[in-house]
Amino acid sequence: MAKLFSKQVSVYFAGFDLGTATTSTMISLELEALDKTALGDGAETVIAGIRHDQAEWSGLYDDGTSMDAAGSAMIGSGTNNVLSVHIGTTIGSRAYAGTALLLMTKPLSSVKGLVQQEAIFKPDQSWDRGQTQLLNTSFTGSGSSGSIDNAALTTGGGKWYLHVFTYSGGGTTVVSLEDSADAASWAAVGTVGAISARSSYRNTFTGTLRRYTRVTKTATGTAQLAAVVVRD
């Protein structure tokens, strides 16, 4: 069934919420064919299967916490660069995520209207197709997200991506991805600790991931978080 998701897309990069100024975004899942044709061959020969993904973003210039701030802080950086694009507004909706380099950010001048801005991201491997575990949400003290019901477990492991937009209250916090067979008894499968400021993280896990998943935060401070879970 076709879906209309305009006005229902969130874009996060390295702990910055770009969605507040986004006008469009595009995730490209691409393959690049390598030409190994030699002189004398009767036809072209190519090798497929080399991923060549990228993402493009455009929106309105915002010198606070949007693309300009992210671009100024993260252009060319290879550290903590998680990009996630969330389609829909509910837990369990489709999301794409990966660790990426910000290759270009370009403010476009305008005389009479709002200033536009563009950016291009390149993942260090390829984009992962996953699910929204948590949209931009503030937690004070300990708490947990709603759970995703995946109907069955998977034995292939997976990974999860975490954005920390803000943290206050002193000390540090711990955020975990938990799984459960019955949505009653939970256990951590992946944990990110010592969080004290804006950042983003990619955390992998192996073995069985049970039917239900959720994100939990344990600390006394206040953290603003978002997360994507990928089941392999």
Coordinates of C-alpha atoms in Angstrom, one line a residue:
M1 CA 0.0 0.0 0.0
A2 CA 1.4 3.4 -1.0
K3 CA 2.1 5.9 1.8
L4 CA 2.0 9.6 2.0
F5 CA 4.8 10.8 4.3
S6 CA 5.2 14.5 3.5
K7 CA 5.3 16.5 6.8
Q8 CA 6.1 13.2 8.6
V9 CA 9.8 12.9 8.1
S10 CA 12.4 13.5 10.8
V11 CA 16.1 13.9 9.9
Y12 CA 18.8 13.7 12.6
F13 CA 22.6 14.0 12.2
A14 CA 25.2 13.6 15.0
G15 CA 22.8 14.8 17.7
F16 CA 21.4 17.7 15.6
D17 CA 17.7 17.8 14.7
L18 CA 17.6 18.9 11.1
G19 CA 13.9 18.3 10.7
T20 CA 13.0 21.6 12.2
A21 CA 14.1 23.3 9.0
T22 CA 13.9 20.5 6.4
T23 CA 12.1 21.0 3.1
S24 CA 13.2 17.8 1.4
T25 CA 15.5 14.8 1.9
M26 CA 16.6 11.9 -0.2
I27 CA 18.2 8.6 0.8
S28 CA 19.8 6.8 -2.2
L29 CA 20.5 3.0 -2.0
E30 CA 22.8 2.6 -5.0
L31 CA 25.0 0.0 -6.7
E32 CA 28.0 1.0 -8.7
A33 CA 29.0 -1.3 -11.5
L34 CA 32.7 -1.8 -12.0
D35 CA 33.9 -2.1 -15.6
K36 CA 36.4 -4.9 -16.2
T37 CA 36.1 -5.1 -19.9
A38 CA 39.4 -5.8 -21.7
L39 CA 40.6 -5.0 -25.2
G40 CA 39.3 -7.7 -27.5
D41 CA 36.2 -8.6 -25.5
G42 CA 33.1 -9.0 -27.6
A43 CA 30.9 -7.3 -25.0
E44 CA 31.1 -5.1 -22.0
T45 CA 31.7 -7.0 -18.7
V46 CA 30.8 -5.4 -15.4
I47 CA 31.0 -6.4 -11.7
A48 CA 27.9 -5.4 -9.7
G49 CA 27.4 -5.3 -6.0
I50 CA 29.5 -2.4 -4.8
R51 CA 27.3 -0.1 -2.7
H52 CA 27.4 3.6 -3.5
D53 CA 24.7 5.0 -1.2
Q54 CA 24.4 8.7 -0.2
A55 CA 21.9 11.1 1.2
E56 CA 20.9 14.6 0.1
W57 CA 19.2 17.2 2.3
S58 CA 17.8 20.6 1.7
G59 CA 16.0 23.1 3.9
L60 CA 15.9 26.5 5.4
Y61 CA 18.9 28.2 7.0
D62 CA 18.9 28.1 10.8
D63 CA 21.9 29.4 12.7
G64 CA 20.8 27.8 16.0
T65 CA 20.7 24.0 16.2
S66 CA 19.9 22.9 12.6
M67 CA 22.0 22.3 9.5
D68 CA 24.3 25.3 9.9
A69 CA 25.3 24.4 13.4
A70 CA 25.8 20.7 12.4
G71 CA 27.7 21.7 9.3
S72 CA 30.0 24.0 11.2
A73 CA 30.8 21.4 13.8
M74 CA 30.8 18.2 11.7
I75 CA 32.0 18.9 8.2
G76 CA 34.7 16.4 7.3
S77 CA 34.6 14.8 10.8
G78 CA 34.7 11.0 11.0
T79 CA 33.6 10.8 14.7
N80 CA 30.1 10.1 16.0
N81 CA 28.5 10.9 12.7
V82 CA 25.1 9.1 12.7
L83 CA 22.6 10.1 10.2
S84 CA 19.0 8.8 10.5
V85 CA 15.9 9.5 8.4
H86 CA 12.6 8.6 10.1
I87 CA 9.5 8.1 7.9
G88 CA 6.3 8.5 9.9
T89 CA 5.6 9.7 13.4
T90 CA 5.2 6.4 15.4
I91 CA 7.5 3.9 17.0
G92 CA 8.1 1.0 14.6
S93 CA 7.8 3.1 11.4
R94 CA 10.4 2.8 8.7
A95 CA 13.8 4.5 9.2
Y96 CA 17.2 4.5 7.5
A97 CA 20.4 5.1 9.4
G98 CA 24.2 4.8 9.1
T99 CA 27.4 6.4 10.1
A100 CA 28.3 9.0 7.5
L101 CA 30.6 11.8 6.5
L102 CA 29.1 15.2 5.8
L103 CA 30.7 16.0 2.5
M104 CA 29.1 19.4 1.7
T105 CA 26.9 22.0 3.3
K106 CA 26.0 25.0 1.1
P107 CA 23.9 28.0 2.3
L108 CA 22.3 29.7 -0.8
S109 CA 21.9 33.4 -0.6
S110 CA 18.5 35.0 -1.2
V111 CA 17.6 38.7 -1.4
K112 CA 13.9 38.6 -0.7
G113 CA 13.0 35.2 0.6
L114 CA 14.2 32.8 3.3
V115 CA 17.7 31.5 2.8
Q116 CA 17.9 27.9 1.5
Q117 CA 20.6 25.4 2.4
E118 CA 21.8 22.0 1.0
A119 CA 23.9 19.2 2.3
I120 CA 25.3 15.8 1.0
F121 CA 26.1 12.8 3.2
K122 CA 28.1 9.7 2.3
P123 CA 27.9 6.6 4.6
D124 CA 31.1 4.9 5.4
Q125 CA 29.5 1.6 4.3
S126 CA 25.8 1.7 3.3
W127 CA 22.5 2.8 4.8
D128 CA 20.7 0.3 7.1
R129 CA 17.0 -0.1 6.7
G130 CA 15.5 -0.3 10.2
Q131 CA 12.7 1.0 12.5
T132 CA 12.2 4.0 14.6
Q133 CA 12.6 3.0 18.2
L134 CA 12.4 6.5 19.6
L135 CA 11.8 9.9 18.0
N136 CA 13.3 13.1 19.6
T137 CA 12.1 12.7 23.2
S138 CA 13.2 14.2 26.5
F139 CA 13.7 11.9 29.5
T140 CA 14.2 13.2 33.1
G141 CA 15.6 10.6 35.4
S142 CA 15.1 6.9 34.4
G143 CA 12.6 6.0 31.8
S144 CA 11.9 3.9 28.7
S145 CA 10.5 4.2 25.2
G146 CA 7.5 2.4 23.9
S147 CA 8.2 -1.1 22.5
I148 CA 8.3 -2.4 19.0
D149 CA 6.5 -5.8 18.4
N150 CA 8.3 -7.6 15.6
A151 CA 6.1 -10.6 15.8
A152 CA 9.1 -13.0 16.0
L153 CA 12.6 -13.1 17.2
T154 CA 15.7 -13.0 15.0
T155 CA 18.9 -14.9 15.4
G156 CA 21.0 -12.7 13.2
G157 CA 21.8 -10.0 15.7
G158 CA 21.7 -6.4 14.5
K159 CA 22.6 -2.9 15.5
W160 CA 21.1 0.3 16.9
Y161 CA 21.8 4.0 16.4
L162 CA 21.4 6.6 19.1
H163 CA 21.3 10.4 19.0
V164 CA 21.8 12.5 22.1
F165 CA 20.5 16.1 21.3
T166 CA 21.0 17.6 24.8
Y167 CA 22.0 16.4 28.3
S168 CA 21.8 18.4 31.5
G169 CA 21.8 17.8 35.2
G170 CA 25.4 16.8 35.8
G171 CA 27.1 13.5 35.8
T172 CA 26.6 11.0 33.0
T173 CA 23.8 8.8 31.8
V174 CA 23.5 5.2 30.4
V175 CA 21.2 4.3 27.5
S176 CA 20.4 0.7 26.5
L177 CA 18.6 -1.2 23.9
E178 CA 16.6 -4.0 25.6
D179 CA 14.7 -7.0 24.2
S180 CA 12.0 -9.2 25.6
A181 CA 10.0 -12.3 24.6
D182 CA 6.8 -11.1 26.3
A183 CA 7.1 -7.3 26.7
A184 CA 7.3 -7.9 30.5
S185 CA 10.8 -9.2 31.3
W186 CA 13.5 -7.1 29.7
A187 CA 17.3 -7.5 29.2
A188 CA 19.9 -5.2 27.7
V189 CA 21.4 -6.3 24.4
G190 CA 23.4 -3.1 23.7
T191 CA 24.5 -0.3 26.0
V192 CA 26.0 3.2 25.5
G193 CA 27.4 4.7 28.7
A194 CA 29.2 7.9 29.9
I195 CA 26.9 10.2 28.0
S196 CA 27.2 13.8 29.1
A197 CA 26.7 16.0 26.0
R198 CA 25.4 16.1 22.4
S199 CA 26.6 13.2 20.3
S200 CA 25.5 10.1 18.4
Y201 CA 26.4 6.4 18.5
R202 CA 26.3 3.1 16.6
N203 CA 26.1 0.0 18.7
T204 CA 26.1 -3.6 17.4
F205 CA 24.9 -6.8 19.0
T206 CA 25.1 -10.5 18.1
G207 CA 23.0 -13.5 18.7
T208 CA 19.2 -13.7 19.2
L209 CA 17.1 -10.5 19.4
R210 CA 13.8 -11.4 20.9
R211 CA 10.4 -10.3 19.7
Y212 CA 10.1 -6.9 21.5
T213 CA 12.6 -4.1 21.8
R214 CA 12.7 -0.8 23.7
V215 CA 15.2 1.9 24.7
T216 CA 15.8 2.7 28.4
K217 CA 17.7 5.6 30.1
T218 CA 19.1 5.3 33.6
A219 CA 20.3 8.5 35.4
T220 CA 19.2 11.5 37.3
G221 CA 19.8 14.1 34.6
T222 CA 17.7 15.1 31.6
A223 CA 18.5 13.7 28.1
Q224 CA 16.9 14.3 24.8
L225 CA 17.2 11.2 22.7
A226 CA 16.3 9.4 19.4
A227 CA 17.0 5.9 18.3
V228 CA 16.8 3.4 15.3
V229 CA 17.0 -0.4 15.7
V230 CA 18.1 -2.7 12.8
R231 CA 17.4 -6.4 12.9
D232 CA 19.8 -8.4 10.8

